[in-house]
mmCIF file of C-alpha atoms in Angstrom:
data_model
loop_
_atom_site.group_PDB
_atom_site.id
_atom_site.type_symbol
_atom_site.label_atom_id
_atom_site.label_comp_id
_atom_site.label_asym_id
_atom_site.label_seq_id
_atom_site.Cartn_x
_atom_site.Cartn_y
_atom_site.Cartn_z
ATOM 1 C CA UNK A 4 142.037 90.363 -53.821
ATOM 2 C CA UNK A 5 137.870 91.028 -54.367
ATOM 3 C CA UNK A 6 136.701 93.500 -52.449
ATOM 4 C CA UNK A 7 134.254 90.758 -51.022
ATOM 5 C CA UNK A 8 136.691 89.180 -49.710
ATOM 6 C CA UNK A 9 138.511 92.454 -47.924
ATOM 7 C CA UNK A 10 135.138 93.552 -46.770
ATOM 8 C CA UNK A 11 134.890 89.888 -44.709
ATOM 9 C CA UNK A 12 138.524 90.119 -43.756
ATOM 10 C CA UNK A 13 138.532 93.485 -42.282
ATOM 11 C CA UNK A 14 134.946 92.007 -40.327
ATOM 12 C CA UNK A 15 135.385 89.391 -39.711
ATOM 13 C CA UNK A 16 134.876 89.138 -35.914
ATOM 14 C CA UNK A 17 131.789 90.186 -36.816
ATOM 15 C CA UNK A 18 131.158 87.525 -38.641
ATOM 16 C CA UNK A 19 132.627 84.743 -36.703
ATOM 17 C CA UNK A 20 129.336 86.140 -34.380
ATOM 18 C CA UNK A 21 126.870 85.955 -36.495
ATOM 19 C CA UNK A 22 128.435 82.204 -36.922
ATOM 20 C CA UNK A 23 128.176 81.472 -33.394
ATOM 21 C CA UNK A 24 124.392 82.604 -32.672
ATOM 22 C CA UNK A 25 122.761 79.746 -33.611
ATOM 23 C CA UNK A 26 125.338 77.485 -32.038
ATOM 24 C CA UNK A 27 124.718 79.331 -28.736
ATOM 25 C CA UNK A 28 120.830 79.487 -29.505
ATOM 26 C CA UNK A 29 120.746 75.634 -30.321
ATOM 27 C CA UNK A 30 122.648 74.451 -26.781
ATOM 28 C CA UNK A 31 120.619 76.891 -24.260
ATOM 29 C CA UNK A 32 117.227 75.290 -25.503
ATOM 30 C CA UNK A 33 119.432 72.109 -25.299
ATOM 31 C CA UNK A 34 119.830 72.734 -22.178
ATOM 32 C CA UNK A 35 117.294 74.676 -21.252
ATOM 33 C CA UNK A 36 114.878 71.503 -22.330
ATOM 34 C CA UNK A 37 117.435 69.276 -20.088
ATOM 35 C CA UNK A 38 117.076 71.631 -16.816
ATOM 36 C CA UNK A 39 112.865 71.610 -17.474
ATOM 37 C CA UNK A 40 112.735 68.449 -17.405
ATOM 38 C CA UNK A 41 114.957 68.162 -14.177
ATOM 39 C CA UNK A 42 112.868 70.989 -12.698
ATOM 40 C CA UNK A 43 109.483 68.749 -13.483
ATOM 41 C CA UNK A 44 110.873 66.019 -12.190
ATOM 42 C CA UNK A 45 112.163 67.080 -8.653
ATOM 43 C CA UNK A 46 108.635 69.372 -8.853
ATOM 44 C CA UNK A 47 106.491 65.883 -8.594
ATOM 45 C CA UNK A 48 106.737 63.104 -5.682
ATOM 46 C CA UNK A 49 104.252 59.798 -5.424
ATOM 47 C CA UNK A 50 102.815 59.615 -1.837
ATOM 48 C CA UNK A 51 99.756 57.747 -0.258
ATOM 49 C CA UNK A 52 96.878 58.243 1.245
ATOM 50 C CA UNK A 53 97.234 57.205 4.799
ATOM 51 C CA UNK A 54 94.850 57.012 7.744
ATOM 52 C CA UNK A 55 95.720 58.482 10.661
ATOM 53 C CA UNK A 56 94.562 61.531 12.792
ATOM 54 C CA UNK A 57 94.278 65.763 11.674
ATOM 55 C CA UNK A 58 93.363 69.322 13.753
ATOM 56 C CA UNK A 59 92.464 72.199 12.358
ATOM 57 C CA UNK A 60 93.803 74.943 14.652
ATOM 58 C CA UNK A 61 94.402 78.851 14.822
ATOM 59 C CA UNK A 62 97.929 79.549 15.730
ATOM 60 C CA UNK A 63 98.776 82.652 18.150
ATOM 61 C CA UNK A 64 101.035 84.353 20.242
ATOM 62 C CA UNK A 65 100.406 86.334 23.192
ATOM 63 C CA UNK A 66 102.096 86.139 26.857
ATOM 64 C CA UNK A 67 101.297 84.923 30.708
ATOM 65 C CA UNK A 68 98.973 87.174 31.854
ATOM 66 C CA UNK A 69 99.204 85.795 35.590
ATOM 67 C CA UNK A 70 100.965 83.087 36.884
ATOM 68 C CA UNK A 71 99.281 83.509 40.503
ATOM 69 C CA UNK A 72 102.129 85.498 42.105
ATOM 70 C CA UNK A 73 100.433 87.756 44.826
ATOM 71 C CA UNK A 74 102.873 90.631 45.931
ATOM 72 C CA UNK A 75 103.205 91.428 49.788
ATOM 73 C CA UNK A 76 103.473 95.212 50.307
ATOM 74 C CA UNK A 77 103.899 98.046 52.579
ATOM 75 C CA UNK A 78 103.526 100.961 53.138
ATOM 76 C CA UNK A 79 105.856 101.685 56.153
ATOM 77 C CA UNK A 80 109.166 103.507 56.835
ATOM 78 C CA UNK A 81 112.126 102.315 58.437
ATOM 79 C CA UNK A 82 114.397 99.504 58.826
ATOM 80 C CA UNK A 83 114.238 96.019 57.893
ATOM 81 C CA UNK A 84 114.770 94.155 61.357
ATOM 82 C CA UNK A 85 113.870 90.564 60.702
ATOM 83 C CA UNK A 86 113.312 88.471 57.507
ATOM 84 C CA UNK A 87 111.332 85.275 58.605
ATOM 85 C CA UNK A 88 111.256 83.188 55.774
ATOM 86 C CA UNK A 89 113.594 81.943 52.604
ATOM 87 C CA UNK A 90 112.388 81.575 49.008
ATOM 88 C CA UNK A 91 109.894 77.933 48.720
ATOM 89 C CA UNK A 92 108.860 78.589 51.610
ATOM 90 C CA UNK A 93 105.596 77.156 52.286
ATOM 91 C CA UNK A 94 103.259 79.951 54.813
ATOM 92 C CA UNK A 95 100.290 80.494 55.742
ATOM 93 C CA UNK A 96 98.167 83.497 55.768
ATOM 94 C CA UNK A 97 98.228 85.779 58.723
ATOM 95 C CA UNK A 98 102.588 84.139 59.155
ATOM 96 C CA UNK A 99 104.955 86.427 59.806
ATOM 97 C CA UNK A 100 107.114 87.473 56.867
ATOM 98 C CA UNK A 101 109.189 90.481 57.157
ATOM 99 C CA UNK A 102 109.423 93.012 61.057
ATOM 100 C CA UNK A 103 110.588 96.056 60.449
ATOM 101 C CA UNK A 104 111.773 99.027 63.098
ATOM 102 C CA UNK A 105 110.090 101.744 62.421
ATOM 103 C CA UNK A 106 111.584 105.824 61.933
ATOM 104 C CA UNK A 107 109.601 108.210 63.237
ATOM 105 C CA UNK A 108 107.000 109.038 60.240
ATOM 106 C CA UNK A 109 106.606 105.177 60.114
ATOM 107 C CA UNK A 110 105.358 105.600 64.038
ATOM 108 C CA UNK A 111 103.355 108.708 63.806
ATOM 109 C CA UNK A 112 101.617 107.013 60.462
ATOM 110 C CA UNK A 113 101.082 103.843 62.535
ATOM 111 C CA UNK A 114 99.507 105.748 65.337
ATOM 112 C CA UNK A 115 97.046 107.711 63.103
ATOM 113 C CA UNK A 116 95.881 104.517 61.208
ATOM 114 C CA UNK A 117 94.936 103.134 64.474
ATOM 115 C CA UNK A 118 93.468 106.213 65.925
ATOM 116 C CA UNK A 119 91.325 105.870 62.506
ATOM 117 C CA UNK A 120 90.591 102.032 63.303
ATOM 118 C CA UNK A 121 89.544 102.702 66.136
ATOM 119 C CA UNK A 122 86.909 105.486 65.425
ATOM 120 C CA UNK A 123 85.169 104.010 62.775
ATOM 121 C CA UNK A 124 85.054 100.514 65.124
ATOM 122 C CA UNK A 125 83.145 102.899 67.893
ATOM 123 C CA UNK A 126 80.745 104.268 65.053
ATOM 124 C CA UNK A 127 80.197 100.433 64.393
ATOM 125 C CA UNK A 128 80.098 99.847 67.684
ATOM 126 C CA UNK A 129 77.337 102.162 68.397
ATOM 127 C CA UNK A 130 75.093 101.556 65.191
ATOM 128 C CA UNK A 131 74.735 97.957 66.059
ATOM 129 C CA UNK A 132 73.677 98.811 69.790
ATOM 130 C CA UNK A 133 71.134 101.210 68.565
ATOM 131 C CA UNK A 134 69.833 98.429 65.750
ATOM 132 C CA UNK A 135 68.777 96.228 68.684
ATOM 133 C CA UNK A 136 65.830 98.320 70.169
ATOM 134 C CA UNK A 137 64.997 99.581 66.531
ATOM 135 C CA UNK A 138 64.053 95.772 65.627
ATOM 136 C CA UNK A 139 61.900 95.195 68.843
ATOM 137 C CA UNK A 140 59.920 97.979 67.550
ATOM 138 C CA UNK A 141 59.284 96.018 64.187
ATOM 139 C CA UNK A 142 58.511 92.694 65.831
ATOM 140 C CA UNK A 143 55.847 95.040 68.429
ATOM 141 C CA UNK A 144 53.816 97.767 66.179
ATOM 142 C CA UNK A 145 53.838 93.966 63.526
ATOM 143 C CA UNK A 146 52.123 91.978 65.924
ATOM 144 C CA UNK A 147 49.849 95.275 66.659
ATOM 145 C CA UNK A 148 49.648 95.711 63.339
ATOM 146 C CA UNK A 149 48.244 91.761 62.500
ATOM 147 C CA UNK A 150 45.969 92.366 65.417
ATOM 148 C CA UNK A 151 44.236 95.464 64.366
ATOM 149 C CA UNK A 152 43.871 93.438 60.309
ATOM 150 C CA UNK A 153 42.109 90.275 62.192
ATOM 151 C CA UNK A 154 39.644 92.435 65.306
ATOM 152 C CA UNK A 155 39.135 95.338 63.263
ATOM 153 C CA UNK A 156 35.888 95.401 60.524
ATOM 154 C CA UNK A 157 36.262 98.557 59.221
ATOM 155 C CA UNK A 158 33.137 99.076 59.606
ATOM 156 C CA UNK A 159 33.582 102.940 61.506
ATOM 157 C CA UNK A 160 35.010 105.610 60.757
ATOM 158 C CA UNK A 161 37.087 105.428 64.516
ATOM 159 C CA UNK A 162 38.349 101.661 63.427
ATOM 160 C CA UNK A 163 39.545 102.178 59.656
ATOM 161 C CA UNK A 164 41.597 105.248 61.711
ATOM 162 C CA UNK A 165 42.769 103.131 64.190
ATOM 163 C CA UNK A 166 43.934 100.363 61.429
ATOM 164 C CA UNK A 167 45.609 102.947 59.366
ATOM 165 C CA UNK A 168 47.366 104.481 62.642
ATOM 166 C CA UNK A 169 48.554 100.660 62.809
ATOM 167 C CA UNK A 170 49.546 100.159 59.888
ATOM 168 C CA UNK A 171 51.417 103.371 59.178
ATOM 169 C CA UNK A 172 53.250 102.765 62.632
ATOM 170 C CA UNK A 173 54.506 99.653 61.472
ATOM 171 C CA UNK A 174 56.073 100.721 58.132
ATOM 172 C CA UNK A 175 57.594 103.815 60.305
ATOM 173 C CA UNK A 176 59.288 101.037 62.726
ATOM 174 C CA UNK A 177 60.021 98.951 59.239
ATOM 175 C CA UNK A 178 62.206 102.028 57.389
ATOM 176 C CA UNK A 179 64.124 102.604 60.535
ATOM 177 C CA UNK A 180 65.118 99.201 61.010
ATOM 178 C CA UNK A 181 66.133 98.905 57.037
ATOM 179 C CA UNK A 182 67.974 102.015 57.345
ATOM 180 C CA UNK A 183 69.944 101.669 60.471
ATOM 181 C CA UNK A 184 70.724 97.931 58.784
ATOM 182 C CA UNK A 185 72.113 99.931 55.727
ATOM 183 C CA UNK A 186 74.099 102.465 57.734
ATOM 184 C CA UNK A 187 75.657 99.685 59.568
ATOM 185 C CA UNK A 188 76.793 98.121 56.578
ATOM 186 C CA UNK A 189 78.510 100.902 55.255
ATOM 187 C CA UNK A 190 80.043 101.355 58.600
ATOM 188 C CA UNK A 191 81.441 97.739 58.273
ATOM 189 C CA UNK A 192 83.206 98.962 55.435
ATOM 190 C CA UNK A 193 84.783 101.857 56.247
ATOM 191 C CA UNK A 194 85.942 99.521 59.695
ATOM 192 C CA UNK A 195 87.301 97.441 57.925
ATOM 193 C CA UNK A 196 88.916 99.687 55.368
ATOM 194 C CA UNK A 197 90.562 101.119 58.411
ATOM 195 C CA UNK A 198 92.036 97.904 59.758
ATOM 196 C CA UNK A 199 93.440 97.343 56.718
ATOM 197 C CA UNK A 200 95.249 100.789 56.554
ATOM 198 C CA UNK A 201 96.388 100.506 60.190
ATOM 199 C CA UNK A 202 97.309 96.696 59.076
ATOM 200 C CA UNK A 203 99.117 98.002 56.080
ATOM 201 C CA UNK A 204 101.028 100.708 59.080
ATOM 202 C CA UNK A 205 102.553 97.968 61.064
ATOM 203 C CA UNK A 206 105.602 96.759 61.349
ATOM 204 C CA UNK A 207 104.784 93.062 61.275
ATOM 205 C CA UNK A 208 103.628 92.273 57.432
ATOM 206 C CA UNK A 209 102.185 88.776 57.180
ATOM 207 C CA UNK A 210 101.343 86.746 54.687
ATOM 208 C CA UNK A 211 97.388 87.847 52.944
ATOM 209 C CA UNK A 212 96.991 84.252 51.672
ATOM 210 C CA UNK A 213 98.782 80.201 51.726
ATOM 211 C CA UNK A 214 101.220 79.524 49.431
ATOM 212 C CA UNK A 215 104.729 79.674 48.898
ATOM 213 C CA UNK A 216 107.085 82.129 49.114
ATOM 214 C CA UNK A 217 108.109 82.480 45.342
ATOM 215 C CA UNK A 218 110.936 85.626 46.283
ATOM 216 C CA UNK A 219 112.110 88.075 49.213
ATOM 217 C CA UNK A 220 113.022 91.091 47.826
ATOM 218 C CA UNK A 221 113.572 92.852 51.287
ATOM 219 C CA UNK A 222 117.006 92.161 53.134
ATOM 220 C CA UNK A 223 117.757 92.534 56.615
ATOM 221 C CA UNK A 224 119.449 95.806 57.190
ATOM 222 C CA UNK A 225 117.922 97.779 54.283
ATOM 223 C CA UNK A 226 115.296 100.491 54.197
ATOM 224 C CA UNK A 227 111.786 101.118 53.374
ATOM 225 C CA UNK A 228 111.049 104.269 52.148
ATOM 226 C CA UNK A 229 107.652 105.003 51.207
ATOM 227 C CA UNK A 230 105.705 108.637 50.474
ATOM 228 C CA UNK A 231 102.829 109.126 53.125
ATOM 229 C CA UNK A 232 101.473 112.051 50.627
ATOM 230 C CA UNK A 233 101.217 110.024 47.644
ATOM 231 C CA UNK A 234 100.275 106.829 49.939
ATOM 232 C CA UNK A 235 102.978 104.253 47.929
ATOM 233 C CA UNK A 236 103.501 100.944 48.767
ATOM 234 C CA UNK A 237 106.505 98.735 47.751
ATOM 235 C CA UNK A 238 106.512 95.093 47.477
ATOM 236 C CA UNK A 239 108.701 92.802 50.526
ATOM 237 C CA UNK A 240 108.458 89.212 48.788
ATOM 238 C CA UNK A 241 105.825 87.597 46.631
ATOM 239 C CA UNK A 242 103.723 84.434 47.164
ATOM 240 C CA UNK A 243 102.952 81.533 44.524
ATOM 241 C CA UNK A 244 99.548 80.581 45.590
ATOM 242 C CA UNK A 245 97.244 77.693 44.276
ATOM 243 C CA UNK A 246 96.300 77.681 40.202
ATOM 244 C CA UNK A 247 97.514 77.391 36.980
ATOM 245 C CA UNK A 248 98.342 79.900 34.855
ATOM 246 C CA UNK A 249 96.572 82.214 32.328
ATOM 247 C CA UNK A 250 97.425 83.444 29.231
ATOM 248 C CA UNK A 251 96.194 86.140 26.848
ATOM 249 C CA UNK A 252 96.286 85.432 22.776
ATOM 250 C CA UNK A 253 95.549 87.931 19.909
ATOM 251 C CA UNK A 254 93.210 86.670 17.689
ATOM 252 C CA UNK A 255 92.971 88.272 14.567
ATOM 253 C CA UNK A 256 89.223 88.782 12.771
ATOM 254 C CA UNK A 257 89.263 86.177 10.301
ATOM 255 C CA UNK A 258 89.656 83.348 13.134
ATOM 256 C CA UNK A 259 87.911 84.971 15.876
ATOM 257 C CA UNK A 260 84.334 83.657 14.988
ATOM 258 C CA UNK A 261 86.182 80.141 14.539
ATOM 259 C CA UNK A 262 87.130 80.116 18.409
ATOM 260 C CA UNK A 263 84.541 79.141 21.657
ATOM 261 C CA UNK A 264 84.746 78.662 24.735
ATOM 262 C CA UNK A 265 85.813 75.104 25.917
ATOM 263 C CA UNK A 266 88.356 74.299 22.733
ATOM 264 C CA UNK A 267 91.550 73.135 23.928
ATOM 265 C CA UNK A 268 95.469 74.452 23.346
ATOM 266 C CA UNK A 269 98.882 73.788 23.250
ATOM 267 C CA UNK A 270 101.108 76.019 24.712
ATOM 268 C CA UNK A 271 104.539 76.925 24.389
ATOM 269 C CA UNK A 272 106.427 78.858 26.102
ATOM 270 C CA UNK A 273 108.957 80.930 24.644
ATOM 271 C CA UNK A 274 111.606 80.410 27.068
ATOM 272 C CA UNK A 275 111.020 77.148 27.507
ATOM 273 C CA UNK A 276 110.772 75.915 23.621
ATOM 274 C CA UNK A 277 111.649 71.825 24.908
ATOM 275 C CA UNK A 278 107.988 71.388 26.002
ATOM 276 C CA UNK A 279 104.350 71.733 24.962
ATOM 277 C CA UNK A 280 101.971 72.659 27.776
ATOM 278 C CA UNK A 281 97.949 72.529 27.259
ATOM 279 C CA UNK A 282 95.416 74.200 28.188
ATOM 280 C CA UNK A 283 91.659 75.259 27.098
ATOM 281 C CA UNK A 284 89.289 78.771 26.415
ATOM 282 C CA UNK A 285 87.995 80.187 29.272
ATOM 283 C CA UNK A 286 87.273 83.819 28.072
ATOM 284 C CA UNK A 287 86.867 86.068 24.464
ATOM 285 C CA UNK A 288 86.780 89.343 24.223
ATOM 286 C CA UNK A 289 84.434 90.225 21.854
ATOM 287 C CA UNK A 290 84.903 93.994 21.537
ATOM 288 C CA UNK A 291 88.724 93.927 20.642
ATOM 289 C CA UNK A 292 90.949 97.027 19.754
ATOM 290 C CA UNK A 293 92.497 98.095 16.557
ATOM 291 C CA UNK A 294 96.010 98.520 16.182
ATOM 292 C CA UNK A 295 97.140 99.824 12.761
ATOM 293 C CA UNK A 296 94.656 99.192 10.738
ATOM 294 C CA UNK A 297 94.365 95.560 12.330
ATOM 295 C CA UNK A 298 92.024 94.310 14.363
ATOM 296 C CA UNK A 299 92.881 91.701 17.398
ATOM 297 C CA UNK A 300 90.581 90.173 19.968
ATOM 298 C CA UNK A 301 92.444 88.988 23.528
ATOM 299 C CA UNK A 302 91.243 85.109 24.046
ATOM 300 C CA UNK A 303 92.079 84.102 27.838
ATOM 301 C CA UNK A 304 93.259 79.837 27.909
ATOM 302 C CA UNK A 305 93.886 78.888 30.745
ATOM 303 C CA UNK A 306 96.586 75.955 31.920
ATOM 304 C CA UNK A 307 95.465 72.631 32.410
ATOM 305 C CA UNK A 308 98.267 72.213 34.603
ATOM 306 C CA UNK A 309 100.456 74.305 36.694
ATOM 307 C CA UNK A 310 103.962 74.598 36.701
ATOM 308 C CA UNK A 311 106.372 77.067 38.103
ATOM 309 C CA UNK A 312 108.110 77.757 34.460
ATOM 310 C CA UNK A 313 105.221 80.046 33.667
ATOM 311 C CA UNK A 314 105.914 83.779 35.117
ATOM 312 C CA UNK A 315 104.394 86.884 34.351
ATOM 313 C CA UNK A 316 104.485 88.819 30.403
ATOM 314 C CA UNK A 317 106.602 85.996 29.259
ATOM 315 C CA UNK A 318 105.840 85.469 25.541
ATOM 316 C CA UNK A 319 103.733 82.392 24.531
ATOM 317 C CA UNK A 320 102.661 80.242 21.425
ATOM 318 C CA UNK A 321 99.559 78.714 20.644
ATOM 319 C CA UNK A 322 97.529 76.133 18.568
ATOM 320 C CA UNK A 323 93.425 76.423 19.726
ATOM 321 C CA UNK A 324 91.955 73.454 18.330
ATOM 322 C CA UNK A 325 89.197 74.007 16.266
ATOM 323 C CA UNK A 326 87.987 70.770 15.425
ATOM 324 C CA UNK A 327 90.076 66.956 15.417
ATOM 325 C CA UNK A 328 89.294 64.016 14.422
ATOM 326 C CA UNK A 329 90.793 60.720 14.782
ATOM 327 C CA UNK A 330 90.934 57.383 11.858
ATOM 328 C CA UNK A 331 90.898 59.531 8.826
ATOM 329 C CA UNK A 332 91.644 59.153 5.026
ATOM 330 C CA UNK A 333 94.291 62.247 4.552
ATOM 331 C CA UNK A 334 96.922 63.308 1.303
ATOM 332 C CA UNK A 335 99.492 65.697 1.915
ATOM 333 C CA UNK A 336 97.812 69.530 1.271
ATOM 334 C CA UNK A 337 100.304 69.845 -1.742
ATOM 335 C CA UNK A 338 98.515 67.087 -3.591
ATOM 336 C CA UNK A 339 95.351 68.850 -3.796
ATOM 337 C CA UNK A 340 94.792 70.605 -6.604
ATOM 338 C CA UNK A 341 91.476 73.462 -6.952
ATOM 339 C CA UNK A 342 89.680 73.185 -10.662
ATOM 340 C CA UNK A 343 86.652 74.439 -11.701
ATOM 341 C CA UNK A 344 84.122 72.474 -10.089
ATOM 342 C CA UNK A 345 86.309 72.082 -6.937
ATOM 343 C CA UNK A 346 89.155 70.123 -5.384
ATOM 344 C CA UNK A 347 91.440 66.764 -7.442
ATOM 345 C CA UNK A 348 94.447 64.893 -7.221
ATOM 346 C CA UNK A 349 96.355 63.093 -9.818
ATOM 347 C CA UNK A 350 96.081 59.138 -9.021
ATOM 348 C CA UNK A 351 99.125 57.274 -10.250
ATOM 349 C CA UNK A 352 97.886 53.707 -11.311
ATOM 350 C CA UNK A 353 99.002 51.011 -14.046
ATOM 351 C CA UNK A 354 101.306 53.620 -14.705
ATOM 352 C CA UNK A 355 99.154 55.910 -15.620
ATOM 353 C CA UNK A 356 98.346 59.562 -14.279
ATOM 354 C CA UNK A 357 94.865 59.637 -13.796
ATOM 355 C CA UNK A 358 92.850 64.165 -12.480
ATOM 356 C CA UNK A 359 90.409 62.321 -9.764
ATOM 357 C CA UNK A 360 88.045 64.254 -8.296
ATOM 358 C CA UNK A 361 87.801 64.566 -4.264
ATOM 359 C CA UNK A 362 85.231 65.806 -1.379
ATOM 360 C CA UNK A 363 87.871 67.604 1.589
ATOM 361 C CA UNK A 364 87.319 68.099 4.906
ATOM 362 C CA UNK A 365 89.754 69.626 7.493
ATOM 363 C CA UNK A 366 93.214 70.410 7.183
ATOM 364 C CA UNK A 367 95.945 71.569 9.496
ATOM 365 C CA UNK A 368 99.767 72.605 8.356
ATOM 366 C CA UNK A 369 100.536 69.801 6.230
ATOM 367 C CA UNK A 370 97.785 67.327 5.470
ATOM 368 C CA UNK A 371 94.132 67.651 4.552
ATOM 369 C CA UNK A 372 90.968 65.365 4.931
ATOM 370 C CA UNK A 373 89.717 62.747 2.277
ATOM 371 C CA UNK A 374 86.108 62.507 2.416
ATOM 372 C CA UNK A 375 85.458 60.905 -0.868
ATOM 373 C CA UNK A 376 87.014 60.245 -3.837
ATOM 374 C CA UNK A 377 90.637 57.858 -2.938
ATOM 375 C CA UNK A 378 90.915 54.784 -0.949
ATOM 376 C CA UNK A 379 93.522 53.956 1.057
ATOM 377 C CA UNK A 380 96.705 53.583 -0.022
ATOM 378 C CA UNK A 381 96.166 54.907 -3.172
ATOM 379 C CA UNK A 382 98.822 56.377 -5.154
ATOM 380 C CA UNK A 383 98.949 60.199 -5.815
ATOM 381 C CA UNK A 384 101.021 62.709 -6.988
ATOM 382 C CA UNK A 385 102.201 65.716 -4.717
ATOM 383 C CA UNK A 386 104.185 68.664 -5.951
ATOM 384 C CA UNK A 387 107.432 70.043 -4.177
ATOM 385 C CA UNK A 388 110.085 72.500 -4.826
ATOM 386 C CA UNK A 389 112.867 71.136 -6.716
ATOM 387 C CA UNK A 390 116.097 70.644 -4.660
ATOM 388 C CA UNK A 391 118.591 71.101 -7.183
ATOM 389 C CA UNK A 392 119.196 72.757 -10.929
ATOM 390 C CA UNK A 393 117.960 75.871 -12.255
ATOM 391 C CA UNK A 394 115.060 78.247 -10.338
ATOM 392 C CA UNK A 395 111.900 77.585 -11.830
ATOM 393 C CA UNK A 396 111.643 81.366 -12.338
ATOM 394 C CA UNK A 397 114.578 82.500 -12.792
ATOM 395 C CA UNK A 398 115.541 83.532 -16.709
ATOM 396 C CA UNK A 399 119.047 83.941 -18.709
ATOM 397 C CA UNK A 400 119.035 86.257 -21.905
ATOM 398 C CA UNK A 401 120.764 86.129 -24.703
ATOM 399 C CA UNK A 402 120.610 88.987 -27.117
ATOM 400 C CA UNK A 403 120.950 88.218 -30.672
ATOM 401 C CA UNK A 404 120.743 89.616 -33.649
ATOM 402 C CA UNK A 405 116.437 89.525 -33.679
ATOM 403 C CA UNK A 406 116.148 90.450 -30.308
ATOM 404 C CA UNK A 407 115.815 88.684 -26.775
ATOM 405 C CA UNK A 408 116.368 85.189 -26.797
ATOM 406 C CA UNK A 409 115.041 83.524 -23.165
ATOM 407 C CA UNK A 410 117.163 80.971 -22.214
ATOM 408 C CA UNK A 411 116.731 78.919 -18.539
ATOM 409 C CA UNK A 412 115.154 81.808 -15.999
ATOM 410 C CA UNK A 413 116.307 85.750 -14.635
#
């Protein structure tokens, strides 16, 4: 046996691999080309230019700030004696809600509050009585001053002195009257505050507004306890009053300048995904806040309709409509390409693909308005992601003698 044959026999595995490499490369290239065709065909589909409606929106999330629920609170100490209403009852302002049997501490607080109210009321009544003669004095001094102005010739020294005295008397009386009126206003505020404090210590808790009972917390026989020194209060019920919910959305600095008062919004409650509500932008906080390097600006949305499903602090998602157009031409946004000369689409006509320049308008999440360049019914190509075959960015590699041979994807 020759040395050459002996060498080949000893290294037959190596020689077999060398002979197989071209076959592997050829086979891989064949499947690569085949898969590329499959990927290319799966990425482009034909669609028509249509006419319809488009709304350009800004999406944001936030929470229900208020749903017109008002707490009924008390600062008394004692045992719940009677609950006069139940959930869902319609109530009027001043109507009894709960009655409490006060303990000794509650009785003392009630007596002290009433005594404070009486002192404030007496001071107010006294000020009202003292205002009457001051008002009369102003009228008298004004009449005397007017007479002096009409009859005084201001020629003599005595006449000028007489005029000055009448003028001073009038303005002094007027200043005294105005000062007492201001004092009266402050006393009225003090009396109102004292009355509210007395009411808060009352064993009978009433509705502060017209509405209906949303929930009752107090139960007959249970104890209500508050700290007198810390002036704490407890919520015993809540009333739902007329009005629509308010939501606050956080808008980023990229979108805030596009938001205007009066814009409409579509709202979804996180807890009610099968119902869409509408609302209106009623307020924009242009100060905003910086959190984690991101600037957010609160935008207030008022619901257009009332709903019992919106509760305080519920999460919401909303699309604020910046602009809306009806009866316009549009194509899927995926059909529009950016070029150095502007926007373009690929039109399919007579079996040929024609790159056509277009002028675009507003866009929503999936479609773009066409202002110029296309007609309704034109067929265009739209880029889509492949649904099967190799991933466009995957790559398999075969390492051969000369290095790495790309095949398909990674």
